[in-house]
Each structure stands twice: as C-alpha cells, then as structure tokens.
C-alpha atoms as one frame of an Amber mdcrd trajectory, in Angstrom:
protein
 -46.693  71.478 -17.473 -45.635  74.062 -14.784 -42.486  76.021 -14.700 -41.147
  73.945 -11.889 -41.790  70.667 -13.890 -44.923  69.618 -12.089 -47.890  68.362
 -14.424 -51.221  69.882 -13.494 -54.420  68.546 -15.072 -57.309  70.958 -15.274
 -60.808  69.630 -15.702 -63.667  72.201 -16.230 -67.247  71.215 -15.773 -70.288
  73.411 -16.734 -73.051  73.191 -14.118 -76.853  73.396 -15.048 -76.960  76.957
 -13.859 -74.435  78.022 -16.298 -71.553  78.431 -13.972 -68.313  76.414 -14.123
 -66.199  74.428 -11.650 -62.524  73.856 -12.399 -60.604  71.031 -10.746 -56.747
  71.449 -10.709 -54.952  68.173  -9.885 -51.130  67.626  -9.648 -50.610  64.513
 -11.692 -46.811  64.670 -11.630 -46.303  61.448  -9.611 -48.978  59.461 -11.755
 -47.278  60.563 -15.023 -43.884  59.423 -13.654 -45.295  56.167 -12.581 -47.042
  55.749 -15.976 -43.812  56.395 -17.773 -41.902  53.844 -15.639 -44.551  51.129
 -16.276 -44.356  51.848 -20.081 -40.553  51.816 -19.896 -40.560  48.406 -18.083
 -42.958  47.068 -20.550 -40.297  47.300 -23.348 -37.017  47.166 -21.351 -35.033
  44.654 -19.265 -34.957  45.909 -15.648 -31.258  44.639 -14.955 -29.540  45.989
 -18.074 -31.955  48.738 -19.260 -31.734  47.210 -22.666 -34.867  46.582 -24.812
 -36.560  43.303 -23.923 -37.905  40.294 -25.844 -41.252  42.044 -26.516 -39.576
  45.099 -27.926 -37.320  42.947 -30.092 -40.277  41.103 -31.376 -42.115  44.297
 -32.219 -39.150  45.878 -33.866 -38.404  42.726 -35.923 -41.984  42.656 -37.220
 -41.844  46.352 -38.121 -38.539  45.778 -39.937 -39.948  42.767 -41.838 -42.850
  44.900 -42.974 -40.378  47.458 -44.295 -38.217  44.615 -45.696 -40.736  44.332
 -48.617 -38.421  46.775 -50.314 -35.565  44.263 -50.236 -33.458  45.759 -47.479
 -30.911  43.314 -46.107 -31.237  42.425 -42.407 -30.071  39.844 -39.898 -30.820
  38.650 -36.439 -27.959  37.539 -34.204 -28.943  35.550 -31.237 -26.286  34.852
 -28.660 -25.752  33.414 -25.223 -22.964  33.749 -22.850 -20.536  30.831 -22.350
 -19.421  29.824 -18.871 -21.979  32.142 -17.259 -23.538  29.472 -14.883 -20.216
  28.892 -13.129 -19.990  32.578 -12.343 -23.393  32.536 -10.734 -22.585  29.230
  -8.878 -19.123  30.242  -7.653 -19.404  34.108  -7.127 -23.193  34.420  -6.523
 -25.997  36.082  -8.398 -24.822  39.537  -7.691 -21.612  38.787  -9.636 -23.695
  37.157 -12.284 -25.749  40.299 -12.649 -22.701  42.464 -12.945 -21.417  40.092
 -15.739 -24.720  40.501 -17.471 -24.596  44.402 -17.213 -20.883  44.492 -18.509
 -21.953  42.074 -21.368 -24.890  44.570 -22.258 -22.423  47.440 -22.150 -19.935
  45.670 -24.383 -22.750  44.647 -26.761 -24.023  48.221 -27.062 -20.464  49.403
 -27.846 -20.037  46.828 -30.582 -23.089  47.810 -32.795 -24.129  50.720 -34.785
 -26.573  53.313 -33.381 -29.229  51.895 -35.725 -28.848  48.246 -34.541 -31.267
  47.051 -31.780 -29.643  45.191 -29.040 -31.960  43.284 -26.719 -31.834  41.062
 -23.718 -34.041  37.973 -24.252 -33.657  36.685 -20.645 -31.107  34.844 -18.547
 -27.769  35.175 -20.359 -29.288  35.370 -23.866 -29.064  38.497 -25.998 -30.057
  39.327 -29.550 -29.000  42.011 -32.207 -31.342  42.984 -34.994 -29.078  44.499
 -37.684 -30.802  46.235 -40.702 -29.426  47.885 -43.738 -25.776  46.691 -44.397
 -25.035  43.965 -46.969 -25.592  40.610 -45.664 -24.159  38.064 -44.788 -20.870
  39.988 -44.732 -22.106  42.625 -42.161 -23.409  40.051 -39.649 -20.309  38.039
 -39.945 -18.134  41.069 -39.161 -20.467  42.120 -36.325 -20.411  38.521 -34.866
 -16.523  38.434 -34.807 -16.494  41.905 -33.051 -19.005  40.686 -30.418 -17.148
  37.506 -29.880 -13.913  39.494 -29.421 -15.499  41.988 -26.974 -17.274  39.390
 -24.884 -14.058  37.175 -24.698 -12.209  39.877 -22.858 -11.862  39.305 -19.117
 -14.276  40.842 -16.700 -13.211  41.978 -13.229 -15.775  41.607 -10.555 -15.040
  42.378  -6.968 -11.323  41.634  -7.415 -12.105  38.289  -9.295 -11.476  38.028
 -12.987 -13.975  36.049 -14.863 -13.762  34.770 -18.362 -17.000  34.277 -20.249
 -17.502  34.314 -24.072 -20.437  33.780 -26.322 -21.975  31.539 -28.934 -23.854
  33.284 -31.764 -26.288  32.211 -34.326 -27.211  34.345 -37.199
C-alpha cells in the first residue's frame, strides 16, 4: 500500500541467467472492485443491510455456538400495506419506504443483533444472548411501534406497519 492509498503489487521473477525482473502493477481499482463484489455478495444493494445469504450463514454460526445453551430468536417480518405504496406512489417511493424501514429496524435493535433484508418487503432480526422469549417479545413490540409511525415521502404521508413471526 502506497502513501497515497494506491495498492501496488510487485512480482519478482528470477531468470535462468541469475538476473531478476520485477513487475510493478497498480491494482488499486481491482482491489476496490473485488471489495465491492464481496460486499454485494453479503449485502442488499438497496438498503445496505446484510442479505438472506449473510443471515443464513450467521444463523448457522450462532446455532453451532448455541450448543452452550445460549438463548436466541429469529424474528421474521414483512411490511403491511407496502404494495399500495408501490402501486399508487411508484417504485421509487416504495424503495424509500424500504430504506426508511431498514433505518428504523437498525435503530430498534442492539448492536449485537443482525438485521437483514430477505427480499421485497421482508426483513429478519437474529437476536442472540438475551433471555427468551421475553427479549424477542420486547423487541417485536418496539419494531411494531417504530414501523407503525408515519413515513413522509415526497410530501405524501404513508402508513405501513409490520407483521412479525418469532
């Protein structure tokens, strides 16, 4: 890594006569592209949240750890009245509702909880550690309260909400 932030890869090859040839290649753009591909493999492009694949991997990892008896819960939710937003205000407004729902979900959970977008208007929260079922009940109520608050999009107020299964 260079002082200016560029990444330079150096390859040195010894030739049969004993001399060496060094190749210096700026791989900054390649590393940025590779990092972006890796990020998109585990995150939802619209909300920036972990995606279904990341949730699955983290759930499996937590289940392996759970052999010690740690409580955990998985809350799966979908937004209520989301389709009418898309149908009447358009998909850009629907995308804005999804981003706002993601923001509200993130603000409703602990830093150690994993919030993921499964697709469409479906989300999930993996909650590990607190005593269950009490903690998931408290969290579900908090999420319902947050997602029931009105959302303003381009001067229009929309009311969604959510249904949660634990």
